[in-house]
mmCIF file of C-alpha atoms in Angstrom:
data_model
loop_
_atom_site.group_PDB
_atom_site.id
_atom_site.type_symbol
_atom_site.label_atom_id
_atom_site.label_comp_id
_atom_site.label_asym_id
_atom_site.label_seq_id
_atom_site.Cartn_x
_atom_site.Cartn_y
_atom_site.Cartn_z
ATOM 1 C CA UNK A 1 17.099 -47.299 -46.060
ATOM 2 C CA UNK A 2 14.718 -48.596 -48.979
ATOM 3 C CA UNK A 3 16.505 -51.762 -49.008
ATOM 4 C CA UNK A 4 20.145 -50.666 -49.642
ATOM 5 C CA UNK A 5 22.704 -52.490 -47.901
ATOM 6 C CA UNK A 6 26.121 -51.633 -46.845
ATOM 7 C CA UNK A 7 28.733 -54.218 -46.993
ATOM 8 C CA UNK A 8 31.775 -54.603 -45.305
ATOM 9 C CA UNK A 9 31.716 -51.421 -43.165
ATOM 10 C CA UNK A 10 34.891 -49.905 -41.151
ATOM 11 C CA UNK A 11 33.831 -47.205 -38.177
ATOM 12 C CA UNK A 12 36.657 -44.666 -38.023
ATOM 13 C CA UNK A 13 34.291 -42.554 -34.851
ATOM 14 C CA UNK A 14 37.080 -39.603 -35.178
ATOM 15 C CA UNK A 15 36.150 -39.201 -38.859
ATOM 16 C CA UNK A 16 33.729 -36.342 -39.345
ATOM 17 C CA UNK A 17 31.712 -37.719 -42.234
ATOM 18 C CA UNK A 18 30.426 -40.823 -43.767
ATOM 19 C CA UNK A 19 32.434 -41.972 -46.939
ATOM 20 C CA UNK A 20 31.210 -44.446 -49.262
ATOM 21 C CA UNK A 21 32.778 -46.858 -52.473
ATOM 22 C CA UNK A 22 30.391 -45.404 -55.330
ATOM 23 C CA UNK A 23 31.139 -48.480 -57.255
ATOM 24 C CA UNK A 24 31.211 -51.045 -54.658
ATOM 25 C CA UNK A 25 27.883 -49.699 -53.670
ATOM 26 C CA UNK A 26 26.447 -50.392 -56.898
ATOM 27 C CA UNK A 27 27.143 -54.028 -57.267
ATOM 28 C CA UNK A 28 26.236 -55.010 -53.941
ATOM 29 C CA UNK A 29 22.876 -53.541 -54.512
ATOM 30 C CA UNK A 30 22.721 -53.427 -58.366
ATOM 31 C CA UNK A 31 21.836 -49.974 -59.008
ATOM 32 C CA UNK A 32 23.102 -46.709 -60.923
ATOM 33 C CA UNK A 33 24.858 -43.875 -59.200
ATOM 34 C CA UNK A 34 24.210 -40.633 -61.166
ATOM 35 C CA UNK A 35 25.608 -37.692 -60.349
ATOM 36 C CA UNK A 36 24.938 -33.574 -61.672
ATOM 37 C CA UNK A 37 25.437 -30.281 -60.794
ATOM 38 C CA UNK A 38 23.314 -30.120 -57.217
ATOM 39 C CA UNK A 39 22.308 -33.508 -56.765
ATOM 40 C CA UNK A 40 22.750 -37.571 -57.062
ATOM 41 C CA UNK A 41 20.733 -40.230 -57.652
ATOM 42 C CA UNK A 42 20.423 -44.219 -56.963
ATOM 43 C CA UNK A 43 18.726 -46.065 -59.244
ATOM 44 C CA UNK A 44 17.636 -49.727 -59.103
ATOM 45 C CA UNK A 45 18.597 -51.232 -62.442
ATOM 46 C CA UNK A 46 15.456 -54.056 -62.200
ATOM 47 C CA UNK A 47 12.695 -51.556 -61.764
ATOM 48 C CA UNK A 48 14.045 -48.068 -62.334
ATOM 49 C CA UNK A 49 12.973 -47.166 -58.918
ATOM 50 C CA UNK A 50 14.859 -44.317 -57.432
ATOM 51 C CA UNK A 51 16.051 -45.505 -54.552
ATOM 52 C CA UNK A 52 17.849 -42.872 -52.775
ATOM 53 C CA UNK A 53 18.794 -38.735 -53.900
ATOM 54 C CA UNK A 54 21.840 -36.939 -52.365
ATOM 55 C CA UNK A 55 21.905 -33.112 -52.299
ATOM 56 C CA UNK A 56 25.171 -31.432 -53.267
ATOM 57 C CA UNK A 57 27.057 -29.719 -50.578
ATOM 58 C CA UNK A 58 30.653 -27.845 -49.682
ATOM 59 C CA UNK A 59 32.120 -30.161 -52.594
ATOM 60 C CA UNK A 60 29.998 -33.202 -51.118
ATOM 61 C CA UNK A 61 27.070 -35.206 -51.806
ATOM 62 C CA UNK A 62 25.418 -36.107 -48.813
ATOM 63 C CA UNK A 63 22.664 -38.884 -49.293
ATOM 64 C CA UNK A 64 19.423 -38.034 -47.516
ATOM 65 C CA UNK A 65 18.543 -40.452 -44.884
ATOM 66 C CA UNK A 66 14.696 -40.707 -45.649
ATOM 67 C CA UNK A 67 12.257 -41.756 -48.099
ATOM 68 C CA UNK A 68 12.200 -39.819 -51.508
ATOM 69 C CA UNK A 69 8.731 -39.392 -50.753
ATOM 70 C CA UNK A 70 9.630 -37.488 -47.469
ATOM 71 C CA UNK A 71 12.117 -35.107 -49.034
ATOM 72 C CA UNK A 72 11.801 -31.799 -49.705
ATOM 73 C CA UNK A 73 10.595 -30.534 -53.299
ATOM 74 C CA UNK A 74 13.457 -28.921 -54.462
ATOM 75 C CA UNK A 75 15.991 -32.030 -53.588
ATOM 76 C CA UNK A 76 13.187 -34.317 -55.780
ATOM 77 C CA UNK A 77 12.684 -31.320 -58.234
ATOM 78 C CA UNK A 78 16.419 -31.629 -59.042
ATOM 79 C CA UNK A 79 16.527 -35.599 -59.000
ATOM 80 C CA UNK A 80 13.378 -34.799 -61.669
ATOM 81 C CA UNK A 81 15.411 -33.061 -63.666
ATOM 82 C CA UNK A 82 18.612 -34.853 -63.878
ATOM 83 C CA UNK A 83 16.445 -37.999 -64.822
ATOM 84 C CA UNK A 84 15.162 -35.706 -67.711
ATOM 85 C CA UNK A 85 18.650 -34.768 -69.271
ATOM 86 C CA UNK A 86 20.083 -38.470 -68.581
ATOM 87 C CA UNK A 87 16.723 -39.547 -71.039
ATOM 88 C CA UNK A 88 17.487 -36.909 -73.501
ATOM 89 C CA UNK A 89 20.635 -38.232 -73.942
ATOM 90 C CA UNK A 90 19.920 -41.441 -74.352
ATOM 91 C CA UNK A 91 17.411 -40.619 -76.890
ATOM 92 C CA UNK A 92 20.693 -38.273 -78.806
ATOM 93 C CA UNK A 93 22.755 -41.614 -78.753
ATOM 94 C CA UNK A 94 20.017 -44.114 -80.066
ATOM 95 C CA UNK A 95 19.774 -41.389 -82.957
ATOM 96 C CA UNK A 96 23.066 -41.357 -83.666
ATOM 97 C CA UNK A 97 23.039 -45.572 -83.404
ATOM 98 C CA UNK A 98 20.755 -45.258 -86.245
ATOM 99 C CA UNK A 99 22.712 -43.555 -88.550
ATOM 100 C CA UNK A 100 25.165 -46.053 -88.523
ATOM 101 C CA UNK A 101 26.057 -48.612 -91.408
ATOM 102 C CA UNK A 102 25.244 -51.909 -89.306
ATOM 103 C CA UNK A 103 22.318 -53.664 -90.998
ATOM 104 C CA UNK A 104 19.860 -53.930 -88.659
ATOM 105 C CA UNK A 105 17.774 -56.738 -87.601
ATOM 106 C CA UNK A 106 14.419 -57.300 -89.945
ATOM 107 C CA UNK A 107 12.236 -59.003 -87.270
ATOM 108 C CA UNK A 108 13.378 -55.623 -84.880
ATOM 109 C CA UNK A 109 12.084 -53.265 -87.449
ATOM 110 C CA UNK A 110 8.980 -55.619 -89.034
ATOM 111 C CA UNK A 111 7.628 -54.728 -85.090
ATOM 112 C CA UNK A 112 8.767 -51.431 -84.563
ATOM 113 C CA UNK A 113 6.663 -49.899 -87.779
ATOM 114 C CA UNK A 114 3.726 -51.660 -87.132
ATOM 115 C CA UNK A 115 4.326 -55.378 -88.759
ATOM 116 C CA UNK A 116 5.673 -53.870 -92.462
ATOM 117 C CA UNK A 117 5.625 -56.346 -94.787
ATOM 118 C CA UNK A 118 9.302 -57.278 -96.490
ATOM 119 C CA UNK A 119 8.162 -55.346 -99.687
ATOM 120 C CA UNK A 120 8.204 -52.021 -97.905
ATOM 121 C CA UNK A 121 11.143 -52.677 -95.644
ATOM 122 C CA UNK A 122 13.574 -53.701 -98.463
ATOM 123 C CA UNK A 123 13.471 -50.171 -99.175
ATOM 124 C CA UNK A 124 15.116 -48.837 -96.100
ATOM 125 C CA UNK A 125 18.815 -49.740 -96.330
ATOM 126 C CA UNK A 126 19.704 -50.029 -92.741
ATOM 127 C CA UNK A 127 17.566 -53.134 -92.269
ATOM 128 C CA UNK A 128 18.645 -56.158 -93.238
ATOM 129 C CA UNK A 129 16.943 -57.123 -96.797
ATOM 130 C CA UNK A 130 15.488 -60.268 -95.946
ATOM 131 C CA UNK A 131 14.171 -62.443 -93.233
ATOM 132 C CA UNK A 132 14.494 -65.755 -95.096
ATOM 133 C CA UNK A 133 15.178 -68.338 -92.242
ATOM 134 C CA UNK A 134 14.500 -66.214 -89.345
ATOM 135 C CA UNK A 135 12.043 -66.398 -86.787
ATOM 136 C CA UNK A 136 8.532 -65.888 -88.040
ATOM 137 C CA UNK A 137 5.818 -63.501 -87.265
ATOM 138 C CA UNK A 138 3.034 -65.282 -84.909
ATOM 139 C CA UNK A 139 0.971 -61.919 -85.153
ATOM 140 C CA UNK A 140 0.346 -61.337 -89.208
ATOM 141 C CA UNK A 141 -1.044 -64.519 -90.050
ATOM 142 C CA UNK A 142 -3.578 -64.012 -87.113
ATOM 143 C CA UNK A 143 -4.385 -61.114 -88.210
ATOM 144 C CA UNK A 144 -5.609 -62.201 -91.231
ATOM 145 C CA UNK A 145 -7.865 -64.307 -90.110
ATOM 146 C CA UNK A 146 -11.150 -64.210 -91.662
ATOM 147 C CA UNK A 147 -13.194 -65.676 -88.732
ATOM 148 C CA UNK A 148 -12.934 -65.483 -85.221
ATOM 149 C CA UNK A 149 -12.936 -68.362 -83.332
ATOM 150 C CA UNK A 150 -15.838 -67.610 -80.945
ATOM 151 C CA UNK A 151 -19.053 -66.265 -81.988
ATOM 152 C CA UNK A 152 -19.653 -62.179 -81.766
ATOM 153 C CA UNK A 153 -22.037 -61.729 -78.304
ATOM 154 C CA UNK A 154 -25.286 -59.714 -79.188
ATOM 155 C CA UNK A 155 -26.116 -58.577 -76.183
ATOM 156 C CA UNK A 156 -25.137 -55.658 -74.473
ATOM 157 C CA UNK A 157 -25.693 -53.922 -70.856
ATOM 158 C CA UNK A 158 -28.465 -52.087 -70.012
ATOM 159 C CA UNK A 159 -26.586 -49.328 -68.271
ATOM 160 C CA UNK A 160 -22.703 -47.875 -67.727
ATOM 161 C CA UNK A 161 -20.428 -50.120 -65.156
ATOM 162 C CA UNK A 162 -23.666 -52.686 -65.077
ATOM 163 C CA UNK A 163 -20.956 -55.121 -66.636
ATOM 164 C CA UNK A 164 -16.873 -54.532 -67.438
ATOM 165 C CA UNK A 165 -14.299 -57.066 -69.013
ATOM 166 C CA UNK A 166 -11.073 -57.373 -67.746
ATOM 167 C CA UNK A 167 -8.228 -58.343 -69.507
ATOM 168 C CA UNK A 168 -4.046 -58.812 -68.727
ATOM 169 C CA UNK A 169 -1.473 -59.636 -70.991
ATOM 170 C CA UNK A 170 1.798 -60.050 -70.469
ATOM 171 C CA UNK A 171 4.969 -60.388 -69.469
ATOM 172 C CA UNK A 172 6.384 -58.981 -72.342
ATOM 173 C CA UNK A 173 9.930 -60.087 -73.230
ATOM 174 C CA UNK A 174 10.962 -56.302 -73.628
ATOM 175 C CA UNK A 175 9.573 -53.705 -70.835
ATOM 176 C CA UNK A 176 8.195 -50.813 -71.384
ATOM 177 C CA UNK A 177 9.669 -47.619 -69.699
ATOM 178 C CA UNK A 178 9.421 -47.496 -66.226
ATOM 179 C CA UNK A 179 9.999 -51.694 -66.708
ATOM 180 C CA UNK A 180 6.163 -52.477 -67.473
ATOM 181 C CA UNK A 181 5.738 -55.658 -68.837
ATOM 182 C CA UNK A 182 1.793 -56.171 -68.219
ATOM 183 C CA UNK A 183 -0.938 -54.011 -69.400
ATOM 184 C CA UNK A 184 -4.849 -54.106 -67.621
ATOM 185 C CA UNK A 185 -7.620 -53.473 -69.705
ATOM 186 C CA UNK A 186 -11.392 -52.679 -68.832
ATOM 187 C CA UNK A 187 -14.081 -52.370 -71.147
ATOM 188 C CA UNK A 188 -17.324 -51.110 -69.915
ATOM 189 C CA UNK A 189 -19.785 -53.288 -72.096
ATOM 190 C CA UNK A 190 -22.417 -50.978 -72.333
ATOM 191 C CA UNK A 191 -20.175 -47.838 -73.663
ATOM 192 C CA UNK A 192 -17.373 -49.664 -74.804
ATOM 193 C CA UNK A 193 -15.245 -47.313 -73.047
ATOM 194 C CA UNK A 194 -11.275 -48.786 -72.134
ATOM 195 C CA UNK A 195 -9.143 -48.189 -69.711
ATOM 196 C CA UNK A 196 -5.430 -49.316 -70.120
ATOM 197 C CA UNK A 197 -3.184 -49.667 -67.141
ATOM 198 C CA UNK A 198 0.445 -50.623 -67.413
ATOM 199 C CA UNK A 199 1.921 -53.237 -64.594
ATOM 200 C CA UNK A 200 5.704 -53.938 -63.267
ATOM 201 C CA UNK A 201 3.954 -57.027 -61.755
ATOM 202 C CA UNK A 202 0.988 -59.358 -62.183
ATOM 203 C CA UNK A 203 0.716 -59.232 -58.803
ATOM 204 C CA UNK A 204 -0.324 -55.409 -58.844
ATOM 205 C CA UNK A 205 -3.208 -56.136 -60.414
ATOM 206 C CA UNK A 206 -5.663 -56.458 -57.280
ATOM 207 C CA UNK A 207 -4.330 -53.068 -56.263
ATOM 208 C CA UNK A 208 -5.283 -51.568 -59.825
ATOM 209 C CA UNK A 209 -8.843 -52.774 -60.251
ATOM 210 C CA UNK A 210 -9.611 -51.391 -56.029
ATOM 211 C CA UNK A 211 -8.433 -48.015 -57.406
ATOM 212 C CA UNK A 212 -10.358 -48.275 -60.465
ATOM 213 C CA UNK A 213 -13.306 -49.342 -58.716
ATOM 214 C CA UNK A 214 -13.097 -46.442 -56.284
ATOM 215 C CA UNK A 215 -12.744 -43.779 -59.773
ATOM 216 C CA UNK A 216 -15.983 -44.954 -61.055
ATOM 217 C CA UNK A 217 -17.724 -44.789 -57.769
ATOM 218 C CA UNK A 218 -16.194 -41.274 -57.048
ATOM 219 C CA UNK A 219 -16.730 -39.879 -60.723
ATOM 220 C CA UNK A 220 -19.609 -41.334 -62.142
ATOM 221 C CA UNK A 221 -21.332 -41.935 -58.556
ATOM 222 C CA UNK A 222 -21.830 -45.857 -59.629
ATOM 223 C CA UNK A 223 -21.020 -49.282 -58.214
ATOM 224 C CA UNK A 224 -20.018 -52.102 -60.438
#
């Protein structure tokens, strides 16, 4: 089910349940196995897709044989929630990383707080004091550019949706959570309104802009 694959099986028919290798299971299909109090959870490790939820019962944990999407609220409820305390602790131990004594990396941290310049981050004594041989920034010296290098477009559209610019970037080298690497954007040229959508894929794209094309039809009662 939901692409997870069993390998190297042995059928014991006089056995009354199912057993299966926890770890085994999670290199042959390279996902986490995370158990709490009333429930388990697969997770694939590319995407962060849960992939399968197993409800706790008479010492067991006995994986539902259906699509997440299929079972019932409290089983998903629980998944929810043990997906919420594993993030809160992650969040605890990257605090507690940051307290440590290791310098830190200066490109890292120039990012991180919005592109600081070396003067300000010399000044924080868990990054490393200077960059001096590093990789350079590509994005500050851009962004001081005086002049763009196309001309700013007078006109405008008459009405909203008449005309919309689209936009991807991407793939980032580090995803987002939830493994986005794209984003979509869609300015309305007449409002400047923007929408931002965040993609796994490129490929989702053509799936984004239908649904987006159907919101501004159903809430604003226009066609683009």
């Amino acid at each position: 089910n939901n692409d997870l694959i069993l390998v190297d099986t042995l059928v014991a028919p006089e056995f009354e349940y199912n057993l299966l290798s926890v770890s085994k299971f999670c290199r042959d299909n390279n996902c986490l196995a995370i158990f709490g109090a009333t429930c388990c959870l697969l997770q694939d490790c590319n995407t962060g897709k849960v992939k399968g939820l197993g409800e706790f019962k008479n010492g067991l944990y006995h994986l539902v044989n259906s699509p997440v999407e299929e079972m019932s609220s409290e089983l998903r409820c629980d998944g929810h929630k043990l997906l919420e305390q594993l993030t809160k602790m992650q969040h605890g131990c990257l605090g507690f990383a940051g307290l440590a004594n290791k310098k830190t990396d200066y490109a890292l941290w120039h990012q991180r707080l919005g592109h600081a310049p070396e003067s300000k981050l010399k000044h924080i004594d868990a990054i490393s004091a200077s960059h001096k041989g590093k990789e350079v920034c590509l994005t500050c010296p851009m962004a001081k550019f005086a002049k763009l290098p196309y001309d700013i477009s007078t006109s405008c559209a008459s009405h909203c949706f008449d005309l919309i610019h689209i936009d991807i970037w991407g793939a980032y080298r580090v995803p987002a959570r939830g493994n986005f690497r794209y984003f979509l954007t869609i300015v309305d040229d007449h409002s400047r309104a923007t929408w931002v959508y965040l993609l796994q894929y490129k490929s989702q794209a053509f799936a984004v802009l239908q649904k987006f094309w159907n919101y501004v039809h159903t809430h604003f009662g226009k066609a683009i």
